[in-house]
């Protein structure tokens, strides 16, 4: 099974790995799916939790965006009566903030991830779980950090597809690195896994996250976390064994 998780894009494949990979691709049909597919997007282009108009942006377009956002953030600080131009700690802050949004915090709105590769399940019929995937996101309402963990489980169908393990992390990055509403983010990740793994018997995604907009502003409650779950197929009904095995495995504390 491990051989099915060789990353087709990796430059680190040694020769024997490459031979194994070639044998597998020759023996089976492998397919590549791009997550640029519109059907994976749940909200309108341009929304904070959607992709930007013209997605994916070129490097030049991103540089132009950073220049514009830098100027605008300087004005934002002016409105707050912050003398950022003369403060050695703040004079570069408008550019730092603009770059952080475009390259990191909202990267999923501007930059595509590598194509997702899936492979035949080859008779494996157990649950596949990746737990504790780190999540860094930002709430669309307050632009405060959301931090937590994503747990993903699915069951491939007979003759169905398994997905390269690190690609689950990349799906989390694609949808997490944007504005987010945790409920919608949970659904977006679930639907992406569901689409990539054709004929699966079920997909389940649980996110456990803390929201700085709860801990640092408004009610200011530290330590409260939000748990959301989107499940389909074999995981859908309460009290079924697949759902129990998943929650036993992720051991939410
Ligand atoms: Zn918020």
PDB file of C-alpha atoms and ligand atoms in Angstrom:
ATOM      1  CA  UNK A   1       0.000   0.000   0.000  1.00  0.00           C
ATOM      2  CA  UNK A   2       2.767   2.431   0.869  1.00  0.00           C
ATOM      3  CA  UNK A   3       3.823   2.640  -2.735  1.00  0.00           C
ATOM      4  CA  UNK A   4       0.520   4.201  -3.621  1.00  0.00           C
ATOM      5  CA  UNK A   5       1.460   7.221  -1.561  1.00  0.00           C
ATOM      6  CA  UNK A   6       4.572   8.102  -3.525  1.00  0.00           C
ATOM      7  CA  UNK A   7       4.256  11.762  -4.441  1.00  0.00           C
ATOM      8  CA  UNK A   8       4.310  12.006  -8.197  1.00  0.00           C
ATOM      9  CA  UNK A   9       5.681  15.543  -7.975  1.00  0.00           C
ATOM     10  CA  UNK A  10       8.536  14.742  -5.628  1.00  0.00           C
ATOM     11  CA  UNK A  11      12.052  15.186  -6.955  1.00  0.00           C
ATOM     12  CA  UNK A  12      13.290  12.898  -4.225  1.00  0.00           C
ATOM     13  CA  UNK A  13      12.191   9.630  -5.813  1.00  0.00           C
ATOM     14  CA  UNK A  14      15.140   7.310  -6.023  1.00  0.00           C
ATOM     15  CA  UNK A  15      15.482   4.940  -8.930  1.00  0.00           C
ATOM     16  CA  UNK A  16      13.852   1.924  -7.337  1.00  0.00           C
ATOM     17  CA  UNK A  17      10.966   4.048  -6.076  1.00  0.00           C
ATOM     18  CA  UNK A  18      10.616   5.435  -9.594  1.00  0.00           C
ATOM     19  CA  UNK A  19      10.527   1.919 -11.042  1.00  0.00           C
ATOM     20  CA  UNK A  20       7.865   0.875  -8.535  1.00  0.00           C
ATOM     21  CA  UNK A  21       5.870   3.978  -9.364  1.00  0.00           C
ATOM     22  CA  UNK A  22       6.189   3.353 -13.119  1.00  0.00           C
ATOM     23  CA  UNK A  23       5.048  -0.240 -12.645  1.00  0.00           C
ATOM     24  CA  UNK A  24       2.026   0.881 -10.680  1.00  0.00           C
ATOM     25  CA  UNK A  25       1.049   3.562 -13.156  1.00  0.00           C
ATOM     26  CA  UNK A  26       1.397   1.113 -16.001  1.00  0.00           C
ATOM     27  CA  UNK A  27      -0.615  -1.572 -14.255  1.00  0.00           C
ATOM     28  CA  UNK A  28      -3.389   0.665 -13.086  1.00  0.00           C
ATOM     29  CA  UNK A  29      -5.053   3.763 -14.352  1.00  0.00           C
ATOM     30  CA  UNK A  30      -3.933   6.809 -12.406  1.00  0.00           C
ATOM     31  CA  UNK A  31      -5.732  10.030 -12.748  1.00  0.00           C
ATOM     32  CA  UNK A  32      -4.905  13.552 -11.781  1.00  0.00           C
ATOM     33  CA  UNK A  33      -7.510  15.975 -10.602  1.00  0.00           C
ATOM     34  CA  UNK A  34      -6.981  19.636 -10.179  1.00  0.00           C
ATOM     35  CA  UNK A  35      -8.612  21.385  -7.251  1.00  0.00           C
ATOM     36  CA  UNK A  36      -8.952  24.483  -9.393  1.00  0.00           C
ATOM     37  CA  UNK A  37     -12.228  22.924 -10.404  1.00  0.00           C
ATOM     38  CA  UNK A  38     -15.078  25.379  -9.834  1.00  0.00           C
ATOM     39  CA  UNK A  39     -17.314  22.654  -8.425  1.00  0.00           C
ATOM     40  CA  UNK A  40     -15.133  22.460  -5.310  1.00  0.00           C
ATOM     41  CA  UNK A  41     -15.709  26.120  -4.466  1.00  0.00           C
ATOM     42  CA  UNK A  42     -18.677  26.685  -2.179  1.00  0.00           C
ATOM     43  CA  UNK A  43     -18.886  30.473  -2.286  1.00  0.00           C
ATOM     44  CA  UNK A  44     -18.860  33.150  -4.945  1.00  0.00           C
ATOM     45  CA  UNK A  45     -15.523  34.190  -6.463  1.00  0.00           C
ATOM     46  CA  UNK A  46     -14.273  37.292  -4.678  1.00  0.00           C
ATOM     47  CA  UNK A  47     -15.745  36.489  -1.272  1.00  0.00           C
ATOM     48  CA  UNK A  48     -13.200  36.340   1.585  1.00  0.00           C
ATOM     49  CA  UNK A  49     -13.690  32.581   1.882  1.00  0.00           C
ATOM     50  CA  UNK A  50     -13.618  32.033  -1.881  1.00  0.00           C
ATOM     51  CA  UNK A  51     -10.917  32.449  -4.501  1.00  0.00           C
ATOM     52  CA  UNK A  52     -10.003  35.866  -5.902  1.00  0.00           C
ATOM     53  CA  UNK A  53     -11.125  36.973  -9.348  1.00  0.00           C
ATOM     54  CA  UNK A  54      -8.567  35.638 -11.855  1.00  0.00           C
ATOM     55  CA  UNK A  55      -7.426  32.781  -9.573  1.00  0.00           C
ATOM     56  CA  UNK A  56      -4.670  31.622  -9.661  1.00  0.00           C
ATOM     57  CA  UNK A  57      -2.772  34.913  -9.795  1.00  0.00           C
ATOM     58  CA  UNK A  58       0.627  35.254 -11.451  1.00  0.00           C
ATOM     59  CA  UNK A  59       3.630  36.435  -9.429  1.00  0.00           C
ATOM     60  CA  UNK A  60       3.373  39.842 -11.123  1.00  0.00           C
ATOM     61  CA  UNK A  61      -0.296  40.140 -10.204  1.00  0.00           C
ATOM     62  CA  UNK A  62       0.518  39.257  -6.600  1.00  0.00           C
ATOM     63  CA  UNK A  63       3.285  41.891  -6.478  1.00  0.00           C
ATOM     64  CA  UNK A  64       0.839  44.514  -7.792  1.00  0.00           C
ATOM     65  CA  UNK A  65      -1.683  43.455  -5.174  1.00  0.00           C
ATOM     66  CA  UNK A  66       0.913  43.764  -2.404  1.00  0.00           C
ATOM     67  CA  UNK A  67       1.837  47.298  -3.578  1.00  0.00           C
ATOM     68  CA  UNK A  68      -1.822  48.394  -3.505  1.00  0.00           C
ATOM     69  CA  UNK A  69      -2.586  46.723  -0.183  1.00  0.00           C
ATOM     70  CA  UNK A  70       0.528  48.295   1.374  1.00  0.00           C
ATOM     71  CA  UNK A  71      -0.698  51.797   0.522  1.00  0.00           C
ATOM     72  CA  UNK A  72      -4.193  51.035   1.786  1.00  0.00           C
ATOM     73  CA  UNK A  73      -2.935  49.593   5.082  1.00  0.00           C
ATOM     74  CA  UNK A  74      -0.809  52.714   5.643  1.00  0.00           C
ATOM     75  CA  UNK A  75      -4.029  54.742   5.349  1.00  0.00           C
ATOM     76  CA  UNK A  76      -5.748  52.361   7.747  1.00  0.00           C
ATOM     77  CA  UNK A  77      -3.003  53.050  10.326  1.00  0.00           C
ATOM     78  CA  UNK A  78      -3.312  56.796   9.620  1.00  0.00           C
ATOM     79  CA  UNK A  79      -7.011  56.550  10.488  1.00  0.00           C
ATOM     80  CA  UNK A  80      -6.021  54.977  13.804  1.00  0.00           C
ATOM     81  CA  UNK A  81      -3.656  57.914  14.496  1.00  0.00           C
ATOM     82  CA  UNK A  82      -0.620  55.664  14.393  1.00  0.00           C
ATOM     83  CA  UNK A  83       2.572  57.490  13.436  1.00  0.00           C
ATOM     84  CA  UNK A  84       3.924  54.455  11.643  1.00  0.00           C
ATOM     85  CA  UNK A  85       6.148  56.411   9.242  1.00  0.00           C
ATOM     86  CA  UNK A  86       8.507  57.593  12.007  1.00  0.00           C
ATOM     87  CA  UNK A  87       8.312  54.564  14.275  1.00  0.00           C
ATOM     88  CA  UNK A  88      11.238  52.207  13.535  1.00  0.00           C
ATOM     89  CA  UNK A  89       9.117  49.233  14.553  1.00  0.00           C
ATOM     90  CA  UNK A  90       6.185  50.179  12.329  1.00  0.00           C
ATOM     91  CA  UNK A  91       7.600  51.918   9.253  1.00  0.00           C
ATOM     92  CA  UNK A  92       7.644  48.659   7.236  1.00  0.00           C
ATOM     93  CA  UNK A  93       4.454  47.309   8.767  1.00  0.00           C
ATOM     94  CA  UNK A  94       2.050  48.157   5.903  1.00  0.00           C
ATOM     95  CA  UNK A  95       4.208  46.137   3.504  1.00  0.00           C
ATOM     96  CA  UNK A  96       4.678  43.311   6.024  1.00  0.00           C
ATOM     97  CA  UNK A  97       0.924  43.039   6.526  1.00  0.00           C
ATOM     98  CA  UNK A  98       0.210  43.150   2.778  1.00  0.00           C
ATOM     99  CA  UNK A  99       2.751  40.392   2.100  1.00  0.00           C
ATOM    100  CA  UNK A 100       1.430  38.254   4.950  1.00  0.00           C
ATOM    101  CA  UNK A 101      -2.119  38.376   3.527  1.00  0.00           C
ATOM    102  CA  UNK A 102      -1.134  37.614  -0.067  1.00  0.00           C
ATOM    103  CA  UNK A 103       1.592  35.023   0.563  1.00  0.00           C
ATOM    104  CA  UNK A 104       0.403  33.308   3.750  1.00  0.00           C
ATOM    105  CA  UNK A 105      -2.837  34.225   5.510  1.00  0.00           C
ATOM    106  CA  UNK A 106      -4.957  34.345   2.317  1.00  0.00           C
ATOM    107  CA  UNK A 107      -2.680  32.302   0.039  1.00  0.00           C
ATOM    108  CA  UNK A 108      -5.551  29.922  -0.765  1.00  0.00           C
ATOM    109  CA  UNK A 109      -7.392  32.758  -2.522  1.00  0.00           C
ATOM    110  CA  UNK A 110      -4.487  33.512  -4.867  1.00  0.00           C
ATOM    111  CA  UNK A 111      -2.243  30.474  -5.262  1.00  0.00           C
ATOM    112  CA  UNK A 112      -3.256  27.031  -6.543  1.00  0.00           C
ATOM    113  CA  UNK A 113      -1.964  23.870  -4.911  1.00  0.00           C
ATOM    114  CA  UNK A 114      -0.291  21.108  -6.903  1.00  0.00           C
ATOM    115  CA  UNK A 115      -2.725  18.741  -8.632  1.00  0.00           C
ATOM    116  CA  UNK A 116      -4.173  16.066  -6.384  1.00  0.00           C
ATOM    117  CA  UNK A 117      -3.153  12.553  -7.316  1.00  0.00           C
ATOM    118  CA  UNK A 118      -5.351   9.607  -6.431  1.00  0.00           C
ATOM    119  CA  UNK A 119      -4.680   5.916  -6.877  1.00  0.00           C
ATOM    120  CA  UNK A 120      -6.710   2.694  -6.978  1.00  0.00           C
ATOM    121  CA  UNK A 121      -7.472   1.369  -3.502  1.00  0.00           C
ATOM    122  CA  UNK A 122      -6.419  -2.151  -4.537  1.00  0.00           C
ATOM    123  CA  UNK A 123      -8.743  -3.960  -2.203  1.00  0.00           C
ATOM    124  CA  UNK A 124      -8.017  -2.018   0.985  1.00  0.00           C
ATOM    125  CA  UNK A 125     -11.427  -1.599   2.592  1.00  0.00           C
ATOM    126  CA  UNK A 126     -10.594  -0.161   6.026  1.00  0.00           C
ATOM    127  CA  UNK A 127     -10.919   3.395   7.220  1.00  0.00           C
ATOM    128  CA  UNK A 128      -8.103   5.739   6.225  1.00  0.00           C
ATOM    129  CA  UNK A 129      -7.575   8.478   8.793  1.00  0.00           C
ATOM    130  CA  UNK A 130      -5.187  11.387   8.903  1.00  0.00           C
ATOM    131  CA  UNK A 131      -5.490  13.138  12.226  1.00  0.00           C
ATOM    132  CA  UNK A 132      -3.932  16.235  13.767  1.00  0.00           C
ATOM    133  CA  UNK A 133      -3.474  18.161  10.512  1.00  0.00           C
ATOM    134  CA  UNK A 134      -2.493  21.686  11.633  1.00  0.00           C
ATOM    135  CA  UNK A 135      -4.945  24.415  10.712  1.00  0.00           C
ATOM    136  CA  UNK A 136      -4.155  28.112  10.537  1.00  0.00           C
ATOM    137  CA  UNK A 137      -6.991  30.207   9.204  1.00  0.00           C
ATOM    138  CA  UNK A 138      -8.674  33.561   9.731  1.00  0.00           C
ATOM    139  CA  UNK A 139     -12.276  34.297  10.571  1.00  0.00           C
ATOM    140  CA  UNK A 140     -14.071  36.178   7.814  1.00  0.00           C
ATOM    141  CA  UNK A 141     -15.978  38.266  10.365  1.00  0.00           C
ATOM    142  CA  UNK A 142     -13.142  39.808  12.397  1.00  0.00           C
ATOM    143  CA  UNK A 143      -9.909  38.898  10.567  1.00  0.00           C
ATOM    144  CA  UNK A 144      -8.602  37.201  13.695  1.00  0.00           C
ATOM    145  CA  UNK A 145      -6.645  33.946  13.657  1.00  0.00           C
ATOM    146  CA  UNK A 146      -8.364  30.559  13.853  1.00  0.00           C
ATOM    147  CA  UNK A 147      -5.947  27.851  14.986  1.00  0.00           C
ATOM    148  CA  UNK A 148      -6.558  24.171  15.523  1.00  0.00           C
ATOM    149  CA  UNK A 149      -6.477  20.656  14.123  1.00  0.00           C
ATOM    150  CA  UNK A 150      -8.283  18.944  11.270  1.00  0.00           C
ATOM    151  CA  UNK A 151      -9.013  15.206  11.309  1.00  0.00           C
ATOM    152  CA  UNK A 152     -10.014  13.496   8.060  1.00  0.00           C
ATOM    153  CA  UNK A 153     -11.290   9.957   7.555  1.00  0.00           C
ATOM    154  CA  UNK A 154     -12.656   8.141   4.540  1.00  0.00           C
ATOM    155  CA  UNK A 155     -13.378   4.661   3.230  1.00  0.00           C
ATOM    156  CA  UNK A 156     -12.468   3.921  -0.379  1.00  0.00           C
ATOM    157  CA  UNK A 157     -14.990   2.000  -2.460  1.00  0.00           C
ATOM    158  CA  UNK A 158     -14.203  -1.286  -4.156  1.00  0.00           C
ATOM    159  CA  UNK A 159     -12.347  -0.181  -7.246  1.00  0.00           C
ATOM    160  CA  UNK A 160     -12.356   3.326  -5.779  1.00  0.00           C
ATOM    161  CA  UNK A 161      -9.591   5.789  -5.163  1.00  0.00           C
ATOM    162  CA  UNK A 162      -7.188   6.552  -2.336  1.00  0.00           C
ATOM    163  CA  UNK A 163      -5.556   9.933  -2.171  1.00  0.00           C
ATOM    164  CA  UNK A 164      -1.840  10.664  -1.605  1.00  0.00           C
ATOM    165  CA  UNK A 165      -1.579  11.309   2.125  1.00  0.00           C
ATOM    166  CA  UNK A 166       0.115  14.722   2.000  1.00  0.00           C
ATOM    167  CA  UNK A 167      -2.596  15.869  -0.411  1.00  0.00           C
ATOM    168  CA  UNK A 168      -5.069  15.865   2.461  1.00  0.00           C
ATOM    169  CA  UNK A 169      -2.810  18.434   4.161  1.00  0.00           C
ATOM    170  CA  UNK A 170      -2.762  20.455   0.944  1.00  0.00           C
ATOM    171  CA  UNK A 171      -6.547  20.472   0.749  1.00  0.00           C
ATOM    172  CA  UNK A 172      -6.618  21.842   4.310  1.00  0.00           C
ATOM    173  CA  UNK A 173      -4.137  24.561   3.266  1.00  0.00           C
ATOM    174  CA  UNK A 174      -6.119  25.492   0.142  1.00  0.00           C
ATOM    175  CA  UNK A 175      -9.336  26.153   2.035  1.00  0.00           C
ATOM    176  CA  UNK A 176      -7.831  27.160   5.392  1.00  0.00           C
ATOM    177  CA  UNK A 177      -5.572  29.894   4.036  1.00  0.00           C
ATOM    178  CA  UNK A 178      -8.437  32.290   3.394  1.00  0.00           C
ATOM    179  CA  UNK A 179     -11.138  33.983   5.306  1.00  0.00           C
ATOM    180  CA  UNK A 180     -13.156  31.224   6.951  1.00  0.00           C
ATOM    181  CA  UNK A 181     -16.334  30.326   8.738  1.00  0.00           C
ATOM    182  CA  UNK A 182     -15.508  27.076  10.515  1.00  0.00           C
ATOM    183  CA  UNK A 183     -18.752  25.347   9.548  1.00  0.00           C
ATOM    184  CA  UNK A 184     -18.262  26.203   5.873  1.00  0.00           C
ATOM    185  CA  UNK A 185     -14.560  25.294   5.998  1.00  0.00           C
ATOM    186  CA  UNK A 186     -15.481  21.849   7.343  1.00  0.00           C
ATOM    187  CA  UNK A 187     -17.876  21.310   4.441  1.00  0.00           C
ATOM    188  CA  UNK A 188     -15.371  22.572   1.844  1.00  0.00           C
ATOM    189  CA  UNK A 189     -12.679  20.128   3.000  1.00  0.00           C
ATOM    190  CA  UNK A 190     -15.196  17.265   3.192  1.00  0.00           C
ATOM    191  CA  UNK A 191     -16.494  17.904  -0.317  1.00  0.00           C
ATOM    192  CA  UNK A 192     -13.000  18.137  -1.801  1.00  0.00           C
ATOM    193  CA  UNK A 193     -12.006  14.741  -0.353  1.00  0.00           C
ATOM    194  CA  UNK A 194     -15.352  13.307  -1.469  1.00  0.00           C
ATOM    195  CA  UNK A 195     -14.815  14.503  -5.055  1.00  0.00           C
ATOM    196  CA  UNK A 196     -11.196  13.361  -5.336  1.00  0.00           C
ATOM    197  CA  UNK A 197     -11.904   9.872  -3.943  1.00  0.00           C
ATOM    198  CA  UNK A 198     -14.425   8.613  -6.468  1.00  0.00           C
ATOM    199  CA  UNK A 199     -16.948   6.007  -5.342  1.00  0.00           C
ATOM    200  CA  UNK A 200     -15.936   6.286  -1.684  1.00  0.00           C
ATOM    201  CA  UNK A 201     -18.142   4.714   0.984  1.00  0.00           C
ATOM    202  CA  UNK A 202     -17.971   7.721   3.255  1.00  0.00           C
ATOM    203  CA  UNK A 203     -15.991  10.794   4.253  1.00  0.00           C
ATOM    204  CA  UNK A 204     -15.777  12.484   7.657  1.00  0.00           C
ATOM    205  CA  UNK A 205     -14.031  15.717   8.627  1.00  0.00           C
ATOM    206  CA  UNK A 206     -13.763  17.112  12.142  1.00  0.00           C
ATOM    207  CA  UNK A 207     -12.202  20.459  13.001  1.00  0.00           C
ATOM    208  CA  UNK A 208     -11.313  21.454  16.561  1.00  0.00           C
ATOM    209  CA  UNK A 209     -10.236  25.096  16.660  1.00  0.00           C
ATOM    210  CA  UNK A 210      -9.916  28.163  18.837  1.00  0.00           C
ATOM    211  CA  UNK A 211     -10.922  31.554  17.510  1.00  0.00           C
ATOM    212  CA  UNK A 212      -8.999  34.652  18.543  1.00  0.00           C
ATOM    213  CA  UNK A 213     -12.108  36.725  17.927  1.00  0.00           C
ATOM    214  CA  UNK A 214     -13.639  34.886  20.913  1.00  0.00           C
ATOM    215  CA  UNK A 215     -10.536  34.853  23.115  1.00  0.00           C
ATOM    216  CA  UNK A 216      -9.136  38.359  22.396  1.00  0.00           C
ATOM    217  CA  UNK A 217     -12.158  40.558  21.712  1.00  0.00           C
ATOM    218  CA  UNK A 218     -15.866  40.647  22.480  1.00  0.00           C
ATOM    219  CA  UNK A 219     -16.526  38.116  25.232  1.00  0.00           C
ATOM    220  CA  UNK A 220     -12.723  37.521  25.674  1.00  0.00           C
ATOM    221  CA  UNK A 221     -12.989  33.917  26.790  1.00  0.00           C
ATOM    222  CA  UNK A 222      -9.668  32.059  26.598  1.00  0.00           C
ATOM    223  CA  UNK A 223      -9.601  28.334  25.898  1.00  0.00           C
ATOM    224  CA  UNK A 224     -13.031  27.804  24.366  1.00  0.00           C
ATOM    225  CA  UNK A 225     -12.797  25.635  21.279  1.00  0.00           C
ATOM    226  CA  UNK A 226     -15.266  24.939  18.508  1.00  0.00           C
ATOM    227  CA  UNK A 227     -15.812  21.409  17.191  1.00  0.00           C
ATOM    228  CA  UNK A 228     -17.483  20.873  13.825  1.00  0.00           C
ATOM    229  CA  UNK A 229     -18.046  17.631  11.921  1.00  0.00           C
ATOM    230  CA  UNK A 230     -19.254  16.989   8.383  1.00  0.00           C
ATOM    231  CA  UNK A 231     -19.918  13.343   7.573  1.00  0.00           C
ATOM    232  CA  UNK A 232     -21.329  11.368   4.678  1.00  0.00           C
ATOM    233  CA  UNK A 233     -21.907   7.756   3.656  1.00  0.00           C
ATOM    234  CA  UNK A 234     -20.792   5.170   6.229  1.00  0.00           C
ATOM    235  CA  UNK A 235     -20.025   7.909   8.768  1.00  0.00           C
ATOM    236  CA  UNK A 236     -23.333   9.683   8.464  1.00  0.00           C
ATOM    237  CA  UNK A 237     -25.516   8.081  11.140  1.00  0.00           C
ATOM    238  CA  UNK A 238     -24.875   8.384  14.843  1.00  0.00           C
ATOM    239  CA  UNK A 239     -23.960   5.184  16.668  1.00  0.00           C
ATOM    240  CA  UNK A 240     -22.518   3.433  13.652  1.00  0.00           C
ATOM    241  CA  UNK A 241     -19.195   1.585  13.923  1.00  0.00           C
ATOM    242  CA  UNK A 242     -17.294   3.596  11.294  1.00  0.00           C
ATOM    243  CA  UNK A 243     -18.125   6.859  13.041  1.00  0.00           C
ATOM    244  CA  UNK A 244     -17.166   5.377  16.420  1.00  0.00           C
ATOM    245  CA  UNK A 245     -13.838   4.074  15.069  1.00  0.00           C
ATOM    246  CA  UNK A 246     -13.059   7.530  13.684  1.00  0.00           C
ATOM    247  CA  UNK A 247     -13.839   9.395  16.907  1.00  0.00           C
ATOM    248  CA  UNK A 248     -12.009   6.753  18.988  1.00  0.00           C
ATOM    249  CA  UNK A 249      -8.973   7.267  16.784  1.00  0.00           C
ATOM    250  CA  UNK A 250      -8.848  11.056  16.882  1.00  0.00           C
ATOM    251  CA  UNK A 251      -9.425  11.077  20.639  1.00  0.00           C
ATOM    252  CA  UNK A 252     -10.637  14.653  20.955  1.00  0.00           C
ATOM    253  CA  UNK A 253      -9.741  16.048  24.346  1.00  0.00           C
TER     254      UNK A 253
HETATM  255 ZN1  LIG B   1     -14.676  36.078  14.245  1.00  0.00          ZN
END
